[in-house]
GROMACS .gro file of N, CA and C in nm:
model
  303
    1MET      N    1   0.101  -0.140  -0.022
    1MET     CA    2  -0.016  -0.004   0.009
    1MET      C    3   0.106   0.126  -0.001
    2THR      N    4   0.043   0.193  -0.069
    2THR     CA    5   0.147   0.371  -0.118
    2THR      C    6   0.109   0.459   0.023
    3GLU      N    7   0.188   0.536   0.031
    3GLU     CA    8   0.142   0.641   0.136
    3GLU      C    9  -0.002   0.704   0.134
    4ASN      N   10   0.019   0.745  -0.006
    4ASN     CA   11  -0.112   0.789  -0.044
    4ASN      C   12  -0.239   0.733  -0.033
    5GLU      N   13  -0.235   0.589  -0.060
    5GLU     CA   14  -0.349   0.490  -0.036
    5GLU      C   15  -0.343   0.483   0.156
    6LYS      N   16  -0.268   0.456   0.222
    6LYS     CA   17  -0.280   0.467   0.386
    6LYS      C   18  -0.327   0.587   0.411
    7LYS      N   19  -0.274   0.703   0.372
    7LYS     CA   20  -0.349   0.809   0.414
    7LYS      C   21  -0.511   0.853   0.377
    8PHE      N   22  -0.517   0.768   0.287
    8PHE     CA   23  -0.699   0.788   0.215
    8PHE      C   24  -0.749   0.663   0.283
    9SER      N   25  -0.722   0.585   0.361
    9SER     CA   26  -0.775   0.486   0.427
    9SER      C   27  -0.812   0.515   0.556
   10LEU      N   28  -0.687   0.612   0.609
   10LEU     CA   29  -0.740   0.702   0.755
   10LEU      C   30  -0.854   0.820   0.721
   11TYR      N   31  -0.817   0.864   0.632
   11TYR     CA   32  -0.939   0.994   0.569
   11TYR      C   33  -1.075   0.905   0.607
   12LEU      N   34  -1.061   0.787   0.575
   12LEU     CA   35  -1.221   0.744   0.515
   12LEU      C   36  -1.312   0.680   0.657
   13VAL      N   37  -1.168   0.656   0.779
   13VAL     CA   38  -1.229   0.619   0.932
   13VAL      C   39  -1.299   0.769   0.962
   14VAL      N   40  -1.232   0.862   0.934
   14VAL     CA   41  -1.276   0.987   1.003
   14VAL      C   42  -1.394   1.028   0.961
   15LEU      N   43  -1.388   1.027   0.854
   15LEU     CA   44  -1.503   1.054   0.758
   15LEU      C   45  -1.650   0.986   0.799
   16ARG      N   46  -1.662   0.881   0.840
   16ARG     CA   47  -1.787   0.807   0.877
   16ARG      C   48  -1.837   0.844   0.995
   17PHE      N   49  -1.761   0.953   1.085
   17PHE     CA   50  -1.788   0.987   1.215
   17PHE      C   51  -1.838   1.137   1.184
   18LEU      N   52  -1.863   1.197   1.091
   18LEU     CA   53  -1.878   1.299   1.063
   18LEU      C   54  -2.034   1.313   1.071
   19VAL      N   55  -2.116   1.204   1.057
   19VAL     CA   56  -2.285   1.219   1.024
   19VAL      C   57  -2.325   1.296   1.161
   20TYR      N   58  -2.391   1.345   1.158
   20TYR     CA   59  -2.506   1.412   1.305
   20TYR      C   60  -2.413   1.473   1.401
   21LYS      N   61  -2.298   1.562   1.319
   21LYS     CA   62  -2.168   1.611   1.409
   21LYS      C   63  -2.182   1.767   1.372
   22VAL      N   64  -2.243   1.806   1.214
   22VAL     CA   65  -2.197   1.922   1.162
   22VAL      C   66  -2.330   2.027   1.240
   23THR      N   67  -2.302   2.118   1.247
   23THR     CA   68  -2.407   2.217   1.280
   23THR      C   69  -2.362   2.331   1.203
   24SER      N   70  -2.488   2.436   1.203
   24SER     CA   71  -2.460   2.560   1.073
   24SER      C   72  -2.372   2.652   1.112
   25ASN      N   73  -2.277   2.612   1.249
   25ASN     CA   74  -2.196   2.734   1.281
   25ASN      C   75  -2.039   2.662   1.225
   26LEU      N   76  -2.028   2.508   1.195
   26LEU     CA   77  -1.932   2.468   1.174
   26LEU      C   78  -1.919   2.521   1.039
   27ASN      N   79  -1.755   2.571   0.970
   27ASN     CA   80  -1.746   2.591   0.823
   27ASN      C   81  -1.645   2.532   0.764
   28ARG      N   82  -1.563   2.412   0.827
   28ARG     CA   83  -1.452   2.360   0.769
   28ARG      C   84  -1.410   2.278   0.894
   29ILE      N   85  -1.341   2.124   0.815
   29ILE     CA   86  -1.292   2.066   0.896
   29ILE      C   87  -1.190   2.015   0.777
   30TYR      N   88  -1.038   1.988   0.849
   30TYR     CA   89  -0.912   1.941   0.788
   30TYR      C   90  -0.875   1.852   0.837
   31LEU      N   91  -0.797   1.789   0.761
   31LEU     CA   92  -0.722   1.629   0.827
   31LEU      C   93  -0.568   1.636   0.759
   32ASP      N   94  -0.449   1.641   0.851
   32ASP     CA   95  -0.328   1.606   0.841
   32ASP      C   96  -0.283   1.479   0.908
   33VAL      N   97  -0.231   1.418   0.802
   33VAL     CA   98  -0.150   1.284   0.860
   33VAL      C   99  -0.027   1.266   0.839
   34ASP      N  100   0.043   1.252   0.961
   34ASP     CA  101   0.216   1.217   0.971
   34ASP      C  102   0.246   1.090   0.953
   35LEU      N  103   0.268   1.020   0.875
   35LEU     CA  104   0.258   0.878   0.886
   35LEU      C  105   0.368   0.797   0.950
   36PRO      N  106   0.512   0.858   0.944
   36PRO     CA  107   0.637   0.819   1.031
   36PRO      C  108   0.593   0.865   1.169
   37LEU      N  109   0.517   0.971   1.179
   37LEU     CA  110   0.487   1.000   1.360
   37LEU      C  111   0.401   0.943   1.419
   38LYS      N  112   0.330   0.857   1.297
   38LYS     CA  113   0.156   0.817   1.346
   38LYS      C  114   0.086   0.900   1.414
   39LYS      N  115   0.086   1.019   1.389
   39LYS     CA  116   0.033   1.138   1.418
   39LYS      C  117  -0.077   1.192   1.335
   40MET      N  118  -0.209   1.223   1.365
   40MET     CA  119  -0.347   1.314   1.263
   40MET      C  120  -0.362   1.393   1.368
   41VAL      N  121  -0.409   1.531   1.274
   41VAL     CA  122  -0.445   1.631   1.338
   41VAL      C  123  -0.582   1.702   1.263
   42LEU      N  124  -0.684   1.710   1.330
   42LEU     CA  125  -0.816   1.749   1.274
   42LEU      C  126  -0.834   1.914   1.321
   43THR      N  127  -0.886   2.002   1.224
   43THR     CA  128  -0.858   2.125   1.255
   43THR      C  129  -1.003   2.183   1.222
   44ALA      N  130  -1.041   2.211   1.305
   44ALA     CA  131  -1.218   2.281   1.293
   44ALA      C  132  -1.217   2.406   1.263
   45PHE      N  133  -1.277   2.488   1.179
   45PHE     CA  134  -1.313   2.594   1.155
   45PHE      C  135  -1.435   2.626   1.187
   46TYR      N  136  -1.493   2.723   1.299
   46TYR     CA  137  -1.624   2.764   1.288
   46TYR      C  138  -1.629   2.940   1.267
   47ASN      N  139  -1.798   2.957   1.205
   47ASN     CA  140  -1.799   3.107   1.174
   47ASN      C  141  -1.771   3.188   1.332
   48GLU      N  142  -1.794   3.117   1.429
   48GLU     CA  143  -1.818   3.230   1.518
   48GLU      C  144  -1.804   3.129   1.653
   49ASP      N  145  -1.775   3.170   1.760
   49ASP     CA  146  -1.722   3.082   1.908
   49ASP      C  147  -1.788   2.983   1.871
   50PRO      N  148  -1.765   2.846   1.901
   50PRO     CA  149  -1.844   2.707   1.889
   50PRO      C  150  -1.921   2.708   2.037
   51SER      N  151  -2.012   2.656   2.096
   51SER     CA  152  -2.084   2.615   2.202
   51SER      C  153  -2.034   2.486   2.244
   52GLU      N  154  -2.034   2.494   2.353
   52GLU     CA  155  -2.025   2.330   2.457
   52GLU      C  156  -2.065   2.216   2.336
   53LEU      N  157  -2.144   2.230   2.322
   53LEU     CA  158  -2.229   2.113   2.226
   53LEU      C  159  -2.156   2.091   2.112
   54GLU      N  160  -2.098   2.203   2.053
   54GLU     CA  161  -2.044   2.200   1.920
   54GLU      C  162  -1.901   2.135   1.935
   55LEU      N  163  -1.833   2.155   2.040
   55LEU     CA  164  -1.726   2.134   2.113
   55LEU      C  165  -1.735   1.995   2.144
   56GLU      N  166  -1.829   1.927   2.209
   56GLU     CA  167  -1.851   1.805   2.228
   56GLU      C  168  -1.858   1.716   2.088
   57LEU      N  169  -1.943   1.765   2.020
   57LEU     CA  170  -1.968   1.707   1.881
   57LEU      C  171  -1.842   1.675   1.807
   58PHE      N  172  -1.747   1.777   1.799
   58PHE     CA  173  -1.628   1.785   1.751
   58PHE      C  174  -1.514   1.647   1.829
   59ASP      N  175  -1.539   1.705   1.965
   59ASP     CA  176  -1.437   1.608   2.008
   59ASP      C  177  -1.494   1.437   1.973
   60ASP      N  178  -1.625   1.441   1.961
   60ASP     CA  179  -1.713   1.294   1.916
   60ASP      C  180  -1.591   1.221   1.823
   61ILE      N  181  -1.583   1.318   1.733
   61ILE     CA  182  -1.524   1.263   1.598
   61ILE      C  183  -1.398   1.234   1.610
   62VAL      N  184  -1.301   1.305   1.702
   62VAL     CA  185  -1.187   1.291   1.729
   62VAL      C  186  -1.181   1.157   1.798
   63THR      N  187  -1.250   1.156   1.890
   63THR     CA  188  -1.243   1.018   1.981
   63THR      C  189  -1.289   0.907   1.923
   64ASN      N  190  -1.406   0.924   1.837
   64ASN     CA  191  -1.427   0.795   1.818
   64ASN      C  192  -1.339   0.737   1.721
   65SER      N  193  -1.263   0.868   1.614
   65SER     CA  194  -1.204   0.814   1.504
   65SER      C  195  -1.041   0.751   1.592
   66ASN      N  196  -0.996   0.808   1.687
   66ASN     CA  197  -0.895   0.725   1.767
   66ASN      C  198  -0.945   0.592   1.816
   67ALA      N  199  -1.043   0.563   1.862
   67ALA     CA  200  -1.079   0.435   1.882
   67ALA      C  201  -1.066   0.346   1.787
   68HIS      N  202  -1.087   0.363   1.636
   68HIS     CA  203  -1.067   0.289   1.549
   68HIS      C  204  -0.917   0.293   1.474
   69ILE      N  205  -0.843   0.385   1.506
   69ILE     CA  206  -0.725   0.389   1.459
   69ILE      C  207  -0.619   0.396   1.614
   70PRO      N  208  -0.628   0.281   1.643
   70PRO     CA  209  -0.515   0.288   1.788
   70PRO      C  210  -0.429   0.335   1.770
   71ASP      N  211  -0.340   0.280   1.686
   71ASP     CA  212  -0.180   0.309   1.655
   71ASP      C  213  -0.167   0.480   1.640
   72PHE      N  214  -0.261   0.577   1.593
   72PHE     CA  215  -0.212   0.659   1.554
   72PHE      C  216  -0.255   0.759   1.674
   73TYR      N  217  -0.186   0.882   1.719
   73TYR     CA  218  -0.237   0.991   1.834
   73TYR      C  219  -0.343   1.065   1.747
   74ILE      N  220  -0.469   1.127   1.746
   74ILE     CA  221  -0.513   1.220   1.699
   74ILE      C  222  -0.520   1.325   1.791
   75ASN      N  223  -0.483   1.466   1.769
   75ASN     CA  224  -0.495   1.576   1.775
   75ASN      C  225  -0.619   1.693   1.728
   76SER      N  226  -0.679   1.742   1.821
   76SER     CA  227  -0.753   1.809   1.757
   76SER      C  228  -0.731   1.988   1.755
   77GLU      N  229  -0.771   2.032   1.652
   77GLU     CA  230  -0.754   2.223   1.683
   77GLU      C  231  -0.879   2.260   1.620
   78ILE      N  232  -0.930   2.399   1.708
   78ILE     CA  233  -1.028   2.445   1.671
   78ILE      C  234  -1.006   2.611   1.669
   79GLN      N  235  -1.055   2.643   1.535
   79GLN     CA  236  -0.990   2.817   1.498
   79GLN      C  237  -1.133   2.864   1.448
   80LEU      N  238  -1.164   3.009   1.456
   80LEU     CA  239  -1.269   3.079   1.421
   80LEU      C  240  -1.201   3.089   1.257
   81ARG      N  241  -1.313   3.133   1.189
   81ARG     CA  242  -1.306   3.117   1.017
   81ARG      C  243  -1.238   3.222   0.974
   82LYS      N  244  -1.250   3.342   1.097
   82LYS     CA  245  -1.116   3.479   1.027
   82LYS      C  246  -0.994   3.423   1.071
   83HIS      N  247  -0.961   3.329   1.086
   83HIS     CA  248  -0.844   3.298   1.073
   83HIS      C  249  -0.791   3.175   0.971
   84LEU      N  250  -0.858   3.162   0.910
   84LEU     CA  251  -0.851   3.066   0.836
   84LEU      C  252  -0.781   3.141   0.682
   85ASP      N  253  -0.643   3.060   0.665
   85ASP     CA  254  -0.540   3.104   0.558
   85ASP      C  255  -0.574   3.035   0.456
   86SER      N  256  -0.623   3.094   0.360
   86SER     CA  257  -0.653   3.022   0.224
   86SER      C  258  -0.558   2.950   0.162
   87ASN      N  259  -0.412   2.990   0.167
   87ASN     CA  260  -0.299   2.945   0.122
   87ASN      C  261  -0.266   2.816   0.197
   88ALA      N  262  -0.313   2.819   0.312
   88ALA     CA  263  -0.240   2.668   0.390
   88ALA      C  264  -0.287   2.546   0.327
   89LYS      N  265  -0.201   2.444   0.348
   89LYS     CA  266  -0.220   2.327   0.259
   89LYS      C  267  -0.249   2.213   0.398
   90TYR      N  268  -0.371   2.160   0.333
   90TYR     CA  269  -0.417   2.024   0.431
   90TYR      C  270  -0.402   1.878   0.356
   91ASP      N  271  -0.417   1.777   0.378
   91ASP     CA  272  -0.379   1.654   0.348
   91ASP      C  273  -0.532   1.650   0.282
   92PHE      N  274  -0.648   1.653   0.373
   92PHE     CA  275  -0.757   1.622   0.340
   92PHE      C  276  -0.886   1.729   0.373
   93ILE      N  277  -0.969   1.789   0.295
   93ILE     CA  278  -1.096   1.798   0.327
   93ILE      C  279  -1.229   1.736   0.400
   94ILE      N  280  -1.230   1.740   0.514
   94ILE     CA  281  -1.334   1.644   0.547
   94ILE      C  282  -1.470   1.707   0.539
   95PHE      N  283  -1.491   1.858   0.579
   95PHE     CA  284  -1.620   1.878   0.577
   95PHE      C  285  -1.578   2.047   0.519
   96ALA      N  286  -1.699   2.088   0.463
   96ALA     CA  287  -1.696   2.199   0.385
   96ALA      C  288  -1.813   2.308   0.349
   97THR      N  289  -1.819   2.422   0.416
   97THR     CA  290  -1.940   2.463   0.351
   97THR      C  291  -1.917   2.557   0.226
   98TYR      N  292  -2.043   2.535   0.100
   98TYR     CA  293  -1.991   2.610  -0.009
   98TYR      C  294  -2.021   2.776   0.041
   99GLU      N  295  -1.921   2.858  -0.011
   99GLU     CA  296  -1.954   2.985   0.025
   99GLU      C  297  -1.928   3.043  -0.145
  100ASN      N  298  -2.057   3.174  -0.162
  100ASN     CA  299  -2.055   3.240  -0.287
  100ASN      C  300  -2.008   3.366  -0.225
  101ASP      N  301  -1.874   3.400  -0.273
  101ASP     CA  302  -1.809   3.545  -0.241
  101ASP      C  303  -1.768   3.584  -0.339
   0.00000   0.00000   0.00000
């Protein structure tokens, strides 16, 4: 299995835990995978400060994903959309809203 295939299989694991976790405040979720370090980073961007419920829903995605990928450490980051760098590179987009700017 190639490196890209391994990353894609990890992406698919995370993707299946997104169901019922999306709120109208959630703008994007990105995934970065570092295979040599066995580390993954899920970064969520919210339009406004996330509520406690939204934080719990995002934590559910991270926790459930980590339970199915025990060899990897999954870290989570939460940021506001205004801090989104459109030039930043991520391995995968897990979720994104359509923006008609």
